Every structure is written in structure tokens, then in C-alpha cells.
mmCIF file of C-alpha atoms and ligand atoms in Angstrom:
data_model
loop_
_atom_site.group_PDB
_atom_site.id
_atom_site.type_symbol
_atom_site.label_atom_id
_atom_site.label_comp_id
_atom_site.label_asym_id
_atom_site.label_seq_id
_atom_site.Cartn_x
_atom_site.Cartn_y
_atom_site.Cartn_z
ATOM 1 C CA UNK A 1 -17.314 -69.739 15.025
ATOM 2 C CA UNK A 2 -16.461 -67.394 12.196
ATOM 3 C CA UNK A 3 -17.636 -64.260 13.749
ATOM 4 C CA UNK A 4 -21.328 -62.115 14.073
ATOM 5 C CA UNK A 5 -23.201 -60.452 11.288
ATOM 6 C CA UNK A 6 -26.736 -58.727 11.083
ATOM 7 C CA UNK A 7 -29.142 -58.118 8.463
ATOM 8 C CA UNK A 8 -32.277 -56.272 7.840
ATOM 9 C CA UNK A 9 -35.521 -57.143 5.924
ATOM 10 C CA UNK A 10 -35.731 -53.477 4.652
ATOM 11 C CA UNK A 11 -33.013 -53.279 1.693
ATOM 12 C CA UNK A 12 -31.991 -56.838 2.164
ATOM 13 C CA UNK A 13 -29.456 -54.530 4.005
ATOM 14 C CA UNK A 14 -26.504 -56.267 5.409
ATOM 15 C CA UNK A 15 -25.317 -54.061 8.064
ATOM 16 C CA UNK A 16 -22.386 -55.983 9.875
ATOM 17 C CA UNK A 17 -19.481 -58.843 9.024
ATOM 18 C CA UNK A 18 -17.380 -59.133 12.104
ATOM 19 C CA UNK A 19 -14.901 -61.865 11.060
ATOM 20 C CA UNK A 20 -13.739 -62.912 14.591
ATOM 21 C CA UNK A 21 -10.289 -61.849 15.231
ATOM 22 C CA UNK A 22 -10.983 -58.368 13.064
ATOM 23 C CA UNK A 23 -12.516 -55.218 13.653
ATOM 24 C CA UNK A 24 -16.367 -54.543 12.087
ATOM 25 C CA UNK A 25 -15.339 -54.712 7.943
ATOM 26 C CA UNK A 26 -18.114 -52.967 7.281
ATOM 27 C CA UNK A 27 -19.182 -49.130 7.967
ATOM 28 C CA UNK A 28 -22.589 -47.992 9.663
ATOM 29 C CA UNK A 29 -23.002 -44.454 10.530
ATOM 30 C CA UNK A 30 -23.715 -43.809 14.058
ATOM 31 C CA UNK A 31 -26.481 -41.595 12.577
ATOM 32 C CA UNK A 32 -27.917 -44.233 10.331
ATOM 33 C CA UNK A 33 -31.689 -44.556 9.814
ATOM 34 C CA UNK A 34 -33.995 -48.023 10.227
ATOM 35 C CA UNK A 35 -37.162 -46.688 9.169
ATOM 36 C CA UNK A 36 -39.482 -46.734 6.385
ATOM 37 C CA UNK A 37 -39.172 -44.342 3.662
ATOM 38 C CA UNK A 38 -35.053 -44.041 4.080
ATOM 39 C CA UNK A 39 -32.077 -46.407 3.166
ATOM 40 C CA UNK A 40 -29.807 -47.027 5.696
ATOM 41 C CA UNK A 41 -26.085 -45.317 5.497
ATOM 42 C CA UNK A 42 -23.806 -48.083 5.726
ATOM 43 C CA UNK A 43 -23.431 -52.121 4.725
ATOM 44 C CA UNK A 44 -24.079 -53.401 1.525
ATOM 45 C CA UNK A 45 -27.524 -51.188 0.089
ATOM 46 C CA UNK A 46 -28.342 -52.963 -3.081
ATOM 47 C CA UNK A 47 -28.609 -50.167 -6.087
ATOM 48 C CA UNK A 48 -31.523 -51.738 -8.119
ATOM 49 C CA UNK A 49 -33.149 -50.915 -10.922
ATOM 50 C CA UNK A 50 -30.957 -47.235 -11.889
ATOM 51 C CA UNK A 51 -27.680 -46.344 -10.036
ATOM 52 C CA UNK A 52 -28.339 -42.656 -9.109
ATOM 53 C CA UNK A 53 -30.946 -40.748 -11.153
ATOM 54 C CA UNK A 54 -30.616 -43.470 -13.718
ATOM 55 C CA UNK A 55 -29.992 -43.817 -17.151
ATOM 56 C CA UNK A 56 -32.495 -40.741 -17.917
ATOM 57 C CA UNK A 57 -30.899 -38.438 -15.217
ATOM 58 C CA UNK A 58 -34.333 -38.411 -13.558
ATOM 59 C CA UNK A 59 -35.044 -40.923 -11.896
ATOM 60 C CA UNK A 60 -36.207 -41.213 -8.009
ATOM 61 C CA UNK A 61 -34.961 -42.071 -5.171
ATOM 62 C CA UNK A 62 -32.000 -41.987 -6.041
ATOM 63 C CA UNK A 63 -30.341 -45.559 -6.471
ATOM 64 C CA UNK A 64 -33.582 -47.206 -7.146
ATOM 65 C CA UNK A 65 -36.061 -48.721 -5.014
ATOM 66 C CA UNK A 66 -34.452 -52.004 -4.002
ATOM 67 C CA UNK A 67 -32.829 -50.569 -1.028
ATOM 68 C CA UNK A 68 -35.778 -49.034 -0.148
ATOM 69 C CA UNK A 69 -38.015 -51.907 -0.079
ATOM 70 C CA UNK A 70 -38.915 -55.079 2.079
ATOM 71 C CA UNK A 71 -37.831 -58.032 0.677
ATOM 72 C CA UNK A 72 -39.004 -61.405 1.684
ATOM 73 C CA UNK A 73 -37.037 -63.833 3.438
ATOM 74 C CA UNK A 74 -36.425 -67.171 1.884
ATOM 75 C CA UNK A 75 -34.374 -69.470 3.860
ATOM 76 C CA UNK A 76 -32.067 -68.653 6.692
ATOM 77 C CA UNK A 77 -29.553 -71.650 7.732
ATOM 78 C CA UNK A 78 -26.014 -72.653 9.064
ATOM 79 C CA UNK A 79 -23.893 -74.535 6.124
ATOM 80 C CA UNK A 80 -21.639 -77.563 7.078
ATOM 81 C CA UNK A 81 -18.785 -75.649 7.435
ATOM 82 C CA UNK A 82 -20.405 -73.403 9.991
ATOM 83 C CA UNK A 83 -21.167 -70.063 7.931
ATOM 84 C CA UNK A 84 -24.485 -69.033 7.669
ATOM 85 C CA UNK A 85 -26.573 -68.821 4.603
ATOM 86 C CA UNK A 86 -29.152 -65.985 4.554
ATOM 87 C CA UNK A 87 -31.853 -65.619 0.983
ATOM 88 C CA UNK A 88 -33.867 -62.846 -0.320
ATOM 89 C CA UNK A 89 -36.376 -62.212 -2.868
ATOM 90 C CA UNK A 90 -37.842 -59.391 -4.221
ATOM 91 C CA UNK A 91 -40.480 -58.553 -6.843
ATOM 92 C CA UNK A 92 -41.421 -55.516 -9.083
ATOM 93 C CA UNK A 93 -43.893 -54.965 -11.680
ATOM 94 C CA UNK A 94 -42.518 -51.647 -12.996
ATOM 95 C CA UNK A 95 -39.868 -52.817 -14.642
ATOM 96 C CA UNK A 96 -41.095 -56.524 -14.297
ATOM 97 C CA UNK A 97 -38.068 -58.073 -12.321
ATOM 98 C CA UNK A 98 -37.356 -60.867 -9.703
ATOM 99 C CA UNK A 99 -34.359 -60.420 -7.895
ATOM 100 C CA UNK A 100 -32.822 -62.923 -5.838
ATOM 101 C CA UNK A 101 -30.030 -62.061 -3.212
ATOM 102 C CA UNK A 102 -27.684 -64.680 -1.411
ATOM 103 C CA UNK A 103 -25.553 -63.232 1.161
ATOM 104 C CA UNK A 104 -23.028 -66.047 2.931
ATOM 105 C CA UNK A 105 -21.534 -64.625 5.598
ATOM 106 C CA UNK A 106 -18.384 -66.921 6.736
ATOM 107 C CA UNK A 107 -14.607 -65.969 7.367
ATOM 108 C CA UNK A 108 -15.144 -64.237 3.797
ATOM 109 C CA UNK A 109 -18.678 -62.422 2.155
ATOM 110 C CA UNK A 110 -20.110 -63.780 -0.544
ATOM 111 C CA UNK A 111 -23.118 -61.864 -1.978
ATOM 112 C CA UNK A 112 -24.449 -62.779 -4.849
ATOM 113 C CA UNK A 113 -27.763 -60.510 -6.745
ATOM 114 C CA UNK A 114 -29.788 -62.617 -9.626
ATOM 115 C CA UNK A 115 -32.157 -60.802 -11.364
ATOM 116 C CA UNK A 116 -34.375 -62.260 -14.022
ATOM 117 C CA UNK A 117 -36.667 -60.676 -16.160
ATOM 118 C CA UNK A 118 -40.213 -62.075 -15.841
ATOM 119 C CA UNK A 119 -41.810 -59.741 -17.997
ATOM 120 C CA UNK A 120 -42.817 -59.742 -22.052
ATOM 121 C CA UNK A 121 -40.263 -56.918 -23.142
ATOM 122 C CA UNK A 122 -37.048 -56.644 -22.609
ATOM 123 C CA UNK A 123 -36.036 -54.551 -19.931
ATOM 124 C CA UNK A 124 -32.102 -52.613 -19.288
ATOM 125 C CA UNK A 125 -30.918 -52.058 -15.255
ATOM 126 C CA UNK A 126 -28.521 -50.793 -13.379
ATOM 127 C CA UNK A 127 -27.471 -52.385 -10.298
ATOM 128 C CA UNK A 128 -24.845 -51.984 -7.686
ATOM 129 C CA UNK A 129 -23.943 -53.827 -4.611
ATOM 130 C CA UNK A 130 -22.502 -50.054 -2.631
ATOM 131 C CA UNK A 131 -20.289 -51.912 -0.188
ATOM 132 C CA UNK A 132 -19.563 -49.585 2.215
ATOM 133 C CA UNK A 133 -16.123 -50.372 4.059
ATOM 134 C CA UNK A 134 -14.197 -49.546 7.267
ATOM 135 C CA UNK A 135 -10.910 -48.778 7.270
ATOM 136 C CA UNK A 136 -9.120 -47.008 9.733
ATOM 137 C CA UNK A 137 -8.398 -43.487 8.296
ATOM 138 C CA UNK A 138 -9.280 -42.902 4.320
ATOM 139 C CA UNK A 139 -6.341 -40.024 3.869
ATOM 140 C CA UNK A 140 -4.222 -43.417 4.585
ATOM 141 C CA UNK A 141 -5.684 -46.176 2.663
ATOM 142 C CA UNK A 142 -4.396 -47.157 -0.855
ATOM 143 C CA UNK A 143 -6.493 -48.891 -3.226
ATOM 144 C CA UNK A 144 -4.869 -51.424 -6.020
ATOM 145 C CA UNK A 145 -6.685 -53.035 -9.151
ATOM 146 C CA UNK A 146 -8.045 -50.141 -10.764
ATOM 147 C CA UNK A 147 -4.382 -48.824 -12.585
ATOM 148 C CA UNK A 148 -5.017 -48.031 -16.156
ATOM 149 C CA UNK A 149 -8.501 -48.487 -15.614
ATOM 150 C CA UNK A 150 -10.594 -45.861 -17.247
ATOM 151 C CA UNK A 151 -13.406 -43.762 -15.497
ATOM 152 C CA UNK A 152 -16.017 -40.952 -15.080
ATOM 153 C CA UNK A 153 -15.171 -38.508 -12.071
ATOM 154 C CA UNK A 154 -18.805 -37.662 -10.967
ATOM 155 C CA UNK A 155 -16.916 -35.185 -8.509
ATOM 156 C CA UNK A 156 -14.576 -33.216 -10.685
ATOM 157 C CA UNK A 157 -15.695 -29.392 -9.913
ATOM 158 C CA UNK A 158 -16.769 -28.579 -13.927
ATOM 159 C CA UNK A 159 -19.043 -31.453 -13.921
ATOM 160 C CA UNK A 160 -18.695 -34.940 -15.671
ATOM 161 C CA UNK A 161 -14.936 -35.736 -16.733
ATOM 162 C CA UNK A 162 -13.462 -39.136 -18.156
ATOM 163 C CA UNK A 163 -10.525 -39.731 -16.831
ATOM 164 C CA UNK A 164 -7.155 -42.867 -16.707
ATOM 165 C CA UNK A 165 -6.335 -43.997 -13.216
ATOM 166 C CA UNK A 166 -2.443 -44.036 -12.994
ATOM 167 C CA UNK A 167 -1.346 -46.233 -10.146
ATOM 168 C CA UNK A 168 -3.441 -46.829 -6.873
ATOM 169 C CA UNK A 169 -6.242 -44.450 -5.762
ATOM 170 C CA UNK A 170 -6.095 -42.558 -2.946
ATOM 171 C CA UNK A 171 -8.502 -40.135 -1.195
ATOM 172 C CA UNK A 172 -6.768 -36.741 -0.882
ATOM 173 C CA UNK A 173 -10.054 -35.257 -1.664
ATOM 174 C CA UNK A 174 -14.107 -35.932 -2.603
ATOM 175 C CA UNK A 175 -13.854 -39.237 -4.423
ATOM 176 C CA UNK A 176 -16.757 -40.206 -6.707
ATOM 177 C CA UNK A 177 -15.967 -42.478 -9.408
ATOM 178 C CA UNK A 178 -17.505 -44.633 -11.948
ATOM 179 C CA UNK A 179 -14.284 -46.814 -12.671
ATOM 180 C CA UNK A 180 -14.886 -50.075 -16.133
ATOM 181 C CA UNK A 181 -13.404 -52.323 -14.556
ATOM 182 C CA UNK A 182 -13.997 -56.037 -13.736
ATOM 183 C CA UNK A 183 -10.721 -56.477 -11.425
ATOM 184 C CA UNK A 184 -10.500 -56.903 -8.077
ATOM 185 C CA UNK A 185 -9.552 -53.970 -5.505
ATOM 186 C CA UNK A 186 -7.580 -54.328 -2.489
ATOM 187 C CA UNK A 187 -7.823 -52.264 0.240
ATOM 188 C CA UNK A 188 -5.017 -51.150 2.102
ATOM 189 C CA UNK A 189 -5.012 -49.868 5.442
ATOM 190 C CA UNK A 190 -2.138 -49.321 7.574
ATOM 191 C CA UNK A 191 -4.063 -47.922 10.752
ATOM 192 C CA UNK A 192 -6.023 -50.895 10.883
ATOM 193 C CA UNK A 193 -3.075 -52.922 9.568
ATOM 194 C CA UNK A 194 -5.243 -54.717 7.355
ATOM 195 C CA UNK A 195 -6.015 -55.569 3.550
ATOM 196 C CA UNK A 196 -9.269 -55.781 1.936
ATOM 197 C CA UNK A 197 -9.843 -57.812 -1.118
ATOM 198 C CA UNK A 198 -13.120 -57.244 -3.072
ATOM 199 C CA UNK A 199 -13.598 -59.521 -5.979
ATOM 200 C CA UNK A 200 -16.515 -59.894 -8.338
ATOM 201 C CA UNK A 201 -18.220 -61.638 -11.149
ATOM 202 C CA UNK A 202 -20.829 -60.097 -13.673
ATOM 203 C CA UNK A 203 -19.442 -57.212 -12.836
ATOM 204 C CA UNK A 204 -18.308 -54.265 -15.626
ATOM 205 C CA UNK A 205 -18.510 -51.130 -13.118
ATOM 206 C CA UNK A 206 -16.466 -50.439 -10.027
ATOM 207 C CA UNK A 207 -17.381 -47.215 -8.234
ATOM 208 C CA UNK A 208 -15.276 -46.021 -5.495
ATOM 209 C CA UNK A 209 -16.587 -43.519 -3.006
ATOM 210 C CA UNK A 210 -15.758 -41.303 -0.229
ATOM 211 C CA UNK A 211 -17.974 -38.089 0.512
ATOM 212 C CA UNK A 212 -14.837 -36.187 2.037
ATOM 213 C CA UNK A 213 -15.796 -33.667 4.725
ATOM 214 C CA UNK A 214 -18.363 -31.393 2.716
ATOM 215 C CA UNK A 215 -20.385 -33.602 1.895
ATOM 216 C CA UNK A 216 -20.148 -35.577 4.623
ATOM 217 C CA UNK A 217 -21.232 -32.362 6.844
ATOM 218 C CA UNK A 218 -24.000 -32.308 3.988
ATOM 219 C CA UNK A 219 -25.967 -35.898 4.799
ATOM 220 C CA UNK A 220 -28.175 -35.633 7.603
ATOM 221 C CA UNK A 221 -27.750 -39.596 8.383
ATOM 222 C CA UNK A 222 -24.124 -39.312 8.462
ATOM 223 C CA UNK A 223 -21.532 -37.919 11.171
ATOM 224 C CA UNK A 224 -19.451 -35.191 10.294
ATOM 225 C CA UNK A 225 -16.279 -36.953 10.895
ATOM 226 C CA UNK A 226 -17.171 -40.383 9.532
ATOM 227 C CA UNK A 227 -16.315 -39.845 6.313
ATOM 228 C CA UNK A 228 -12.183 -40.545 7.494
ATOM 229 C CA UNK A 229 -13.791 -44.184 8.550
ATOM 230 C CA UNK A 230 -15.057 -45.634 5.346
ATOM 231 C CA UNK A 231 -15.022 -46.480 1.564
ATOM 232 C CA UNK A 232 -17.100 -47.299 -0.473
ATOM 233 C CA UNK A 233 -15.935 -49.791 -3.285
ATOM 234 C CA UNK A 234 -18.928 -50.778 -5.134
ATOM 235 C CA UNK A 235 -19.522 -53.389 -7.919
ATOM 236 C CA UNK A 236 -22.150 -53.174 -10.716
ATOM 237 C CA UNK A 237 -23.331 -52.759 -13.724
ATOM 238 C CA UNK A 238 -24.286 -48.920 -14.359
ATOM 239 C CA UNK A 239 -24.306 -46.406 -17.564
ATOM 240 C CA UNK A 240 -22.847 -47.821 -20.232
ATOM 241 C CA UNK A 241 -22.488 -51.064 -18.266
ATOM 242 C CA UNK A 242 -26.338 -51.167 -17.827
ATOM 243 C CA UNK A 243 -27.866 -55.097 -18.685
ATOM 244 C CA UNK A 244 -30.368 -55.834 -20.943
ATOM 245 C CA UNK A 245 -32.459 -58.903 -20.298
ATOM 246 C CA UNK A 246 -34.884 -60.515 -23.040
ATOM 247 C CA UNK A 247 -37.616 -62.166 -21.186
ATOM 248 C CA UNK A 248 -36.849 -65.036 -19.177
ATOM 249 C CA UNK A 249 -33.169 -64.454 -19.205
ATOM 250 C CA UNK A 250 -31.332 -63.472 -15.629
ATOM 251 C CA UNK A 251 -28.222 -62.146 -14.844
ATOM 252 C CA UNK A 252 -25.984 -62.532 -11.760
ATOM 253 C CA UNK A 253 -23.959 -59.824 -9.740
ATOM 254 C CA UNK A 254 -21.469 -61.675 -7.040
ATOM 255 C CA UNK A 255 -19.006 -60.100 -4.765
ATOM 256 C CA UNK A 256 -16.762 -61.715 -2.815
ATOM 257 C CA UNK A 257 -14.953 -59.796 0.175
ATOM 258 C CA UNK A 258 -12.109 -61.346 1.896
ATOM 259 C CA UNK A 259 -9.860 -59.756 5.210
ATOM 260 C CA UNK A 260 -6.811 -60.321 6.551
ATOM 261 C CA UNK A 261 -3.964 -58.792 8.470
ATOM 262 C CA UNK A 262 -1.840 -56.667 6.391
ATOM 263 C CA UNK A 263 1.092 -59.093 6.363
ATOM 264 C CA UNK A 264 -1.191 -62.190 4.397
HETATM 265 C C1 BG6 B 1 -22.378 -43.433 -4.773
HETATM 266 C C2 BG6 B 1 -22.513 -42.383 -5.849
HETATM 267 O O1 BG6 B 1 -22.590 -44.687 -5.339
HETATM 268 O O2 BG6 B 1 -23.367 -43.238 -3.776
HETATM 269 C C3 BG6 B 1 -22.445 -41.011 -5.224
HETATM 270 O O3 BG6 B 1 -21.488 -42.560 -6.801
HETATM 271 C C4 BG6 B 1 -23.470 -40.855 -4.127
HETATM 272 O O4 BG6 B 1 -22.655 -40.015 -6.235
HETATM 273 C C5 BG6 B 1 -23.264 -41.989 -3.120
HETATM 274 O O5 BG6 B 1 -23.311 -39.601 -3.499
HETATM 275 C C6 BG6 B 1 -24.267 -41.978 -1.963
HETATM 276 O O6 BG6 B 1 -25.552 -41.966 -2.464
HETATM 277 P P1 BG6 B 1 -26.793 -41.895 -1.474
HETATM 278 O O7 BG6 B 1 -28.010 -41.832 -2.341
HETATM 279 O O8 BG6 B 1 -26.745 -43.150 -0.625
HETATM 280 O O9 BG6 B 1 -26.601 -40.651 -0.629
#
């Protein structure tokens, strides 16, 4: 048995992957809601169709819809090897979009977002798959992959600043970054004494996350300390990065998070 997992109908929301022999890889607040109306704090939300207030700055609720929606259940099975297969669809008419969303939940996570434009006019998305991870205190992770790797700080105190990650990131402070990047990032967390690997495909847009205590105080559906338990690396497509589909044409988003003890 490869461990437990749970998902919801609302958001397509994947909300636990307990690999057996690790702690819970990803983070749920204690305060999160299940209700209509409100995306849950923690899992994998899928960020679909604008990341934020979108490309126009405007845009609401924030992140898009998608996470905010219930999607329809397509099949639900145990593979061969024992992991367990779980598919999602979703439809919109405004922009006219089909999204597809395969989450295979095994000793790794493979999720995997197709979205095809069934519309007559092309149509430009954002998208994000906002991974939220658990680690065992953020002031003591270190992330790798991103070195060199240029970004936009959406938390530097003048407003909007491009910066050039030197060496690994690490969260001394409110981290809210829009990193173009297509590499993968490892987690590293010593209280834990684990790494985390996220890798992804179709993927131009990393954005790494951590609310730090203000903020953190600031969300209602979030505790005040939690913010020192998670991390949110997140792969998409977003900004610059947005896609453009011509009718009939699809694009596909796939992450792929792997866990093992820090030694591996
Ligand atoms: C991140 C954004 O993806 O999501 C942050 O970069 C944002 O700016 C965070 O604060 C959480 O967003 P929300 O809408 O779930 O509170």
C-alpha cells in the first residue's frame, strides 16, 4: 500500500498525499474552509483561468474560478501497480475552456491539468497548480533549482521589483515570487529530515510562497502560526508566461512531486 490521500469535488482540490513511511507532504490549515463560495487553504488549488487579479489587474476571485468550482468526476480506479488514479473535468463558457485534471497519487504525485480550447477565438490563460507543502519549519528549509533564475518579487515593500535569484531561496521574510523558470525545485528540510522534489512539464512559471507571520495573522482561514509549516512551490504558466490557444488546440500542465528521506 503506498499510503492515504483525499480529494474534494469542489476545486478538484487534493487535500492530502501521505506516502506511507512519511509525514502528510502536503499542508492544510487547521482553519481551512469546505464550503461553497471559498477555496480551501491548503493542497493543490488549481489557479485557472488568471493567476491573481489576472492579466488586467482586475480580475475576481482572485486566482480564477477553477478552484472555486465543482468539477465532475470522471473515473476513479486502482492502477496495476497499486496507486490510484483519480479524473476531473471541468467546463466554462466564459472563456470557452475544457479542462481536464489527472491526479495519480502513488509513492510519488503526478498531476497533470489539460486544457483545450473549445471555443471559435482564441483565448490566453493563466494557470497554476499552488502546491502547498509541509515542511517542518520554513526559517529552515532551503530551496535549490531556481539559482540564476530571474523573477518578479510581488512582496518587495515599493511594489513590483524584478529581481536574479543568487543561490538557493530561503524564507527569512514574506516570500512572494513569480520565478521563469522550468527547473525543478527541491525542498530541503532538515526538521523533517526530508527532501522534496517538484518537477514539471509545460511549465514556464514557478512561484514560491510563504505569507510570513503578517500576513499569515491577516487570512481568516489560516492559523497564525502556520505559516512556519508550509511552502508553497507552485508551477504554471502566468504573466508573461500566459498560453494562448487557437481553437481546438490544448495545452498540458504536469507536476510531478517526489519524497524521500534527506539522505536519498
Ligand atoms: C500566491 C500568490 O500564488 O497565492 C500570492 O503569489 C497570494 O500573492 C497567495 O497571496 C495566496 O492567494 P490566496 O488567494 O489563496 O489567498
Amino acid at each position: 500500500m503506498w499510503g492515504t490521500g483525499a480529494i474534494y469535488d469542489h476545486g478538484a482540490q487534493l487535500v492530502e498525499w501521505t506516502p506511507a513511511g512519511h509525514p502528510g507532504v502536503l499542508f492544510l490549515s487547521r482553519h481551512a474552509r469546505f464550503e461553497p463560495g471559498s477555496a480551501i487553504r491548503g493542497g493543490v488549488p488549481i489557479v485557472l483561468p488568471w493567476f491573481g487579479a489576472g492579466l488586467s489587474g482586475d480580475r475576481t476571485p482572485a486566482h480564477g474560478f477553477a478552484r472555486l468550482s465543482t468539477w465532475q468526476l470522471v473515473a476513479e480506479h486502482a492502477d496495476a501497480g497499486g496507486d490510484a488514479e483519480v479524473a476531473y473535468t471541468l467546463s466554462s463558457d466564459e472563456p470557452r475552456l475544457r479542462a481536464d485534471y489527472r491526479v495519480i497519487l502513488g509513492r510519488d504525485l503526478r498531476v497533470r491539468l489539460t486544457v483545450e480550447n473549445t471555443g471559435d477565438e482564441s483565448v490566453r490563460f493563466e494557470e497554476a497548480l499552488h502546491t502547498y507543502l509541509a515542511v517542518g519549519d520554513a526559517t529552515r528549509i532551503n530551496l535549490t533549482g531556481l539559482d540564476g533564475a530571474e523573477y518578479l518579487d510581488q512582496a518587495a515593500p515599493g511594489g513590483l521589483v524584478r529581481a536574479r535569484q543568487q543561490g538557493d531561496v530561503s524564507i527569512t521574510s514574506e516570500v512572494d515570487r513569480i520565478y521563469d523558470s522550468t527547473a525543478a525545485v527541491t525542498i530541503v528540510d532538515p526538521s523533517l529530515q526530508r527532501t522534496i522534489e517538484v518537477s514539471k512539464r509545460g511549465s514556464a512559471s514557478t512561484i514560491v510562497w510563504n505569507p510570513w507571520r503578517e500576513k499569515a495573522a491577516a487570512l481568516a482561514d489560516f492559523g497564525d502560526d502556520e505559516w512556519r509549516r508550509m511552502v508553497c512551490v507552485e508551477s504554471g504558466n502566468v504573466r508573461d508566461a500566459a498560453v494562448t490557444l487557437v481553437p481546438g488546440q490544448r495545452h498540458t500542465l504536469e507536476v510531478l512531486i517526489s519524497v524521500c528521506a534527506t539522505v536519498c
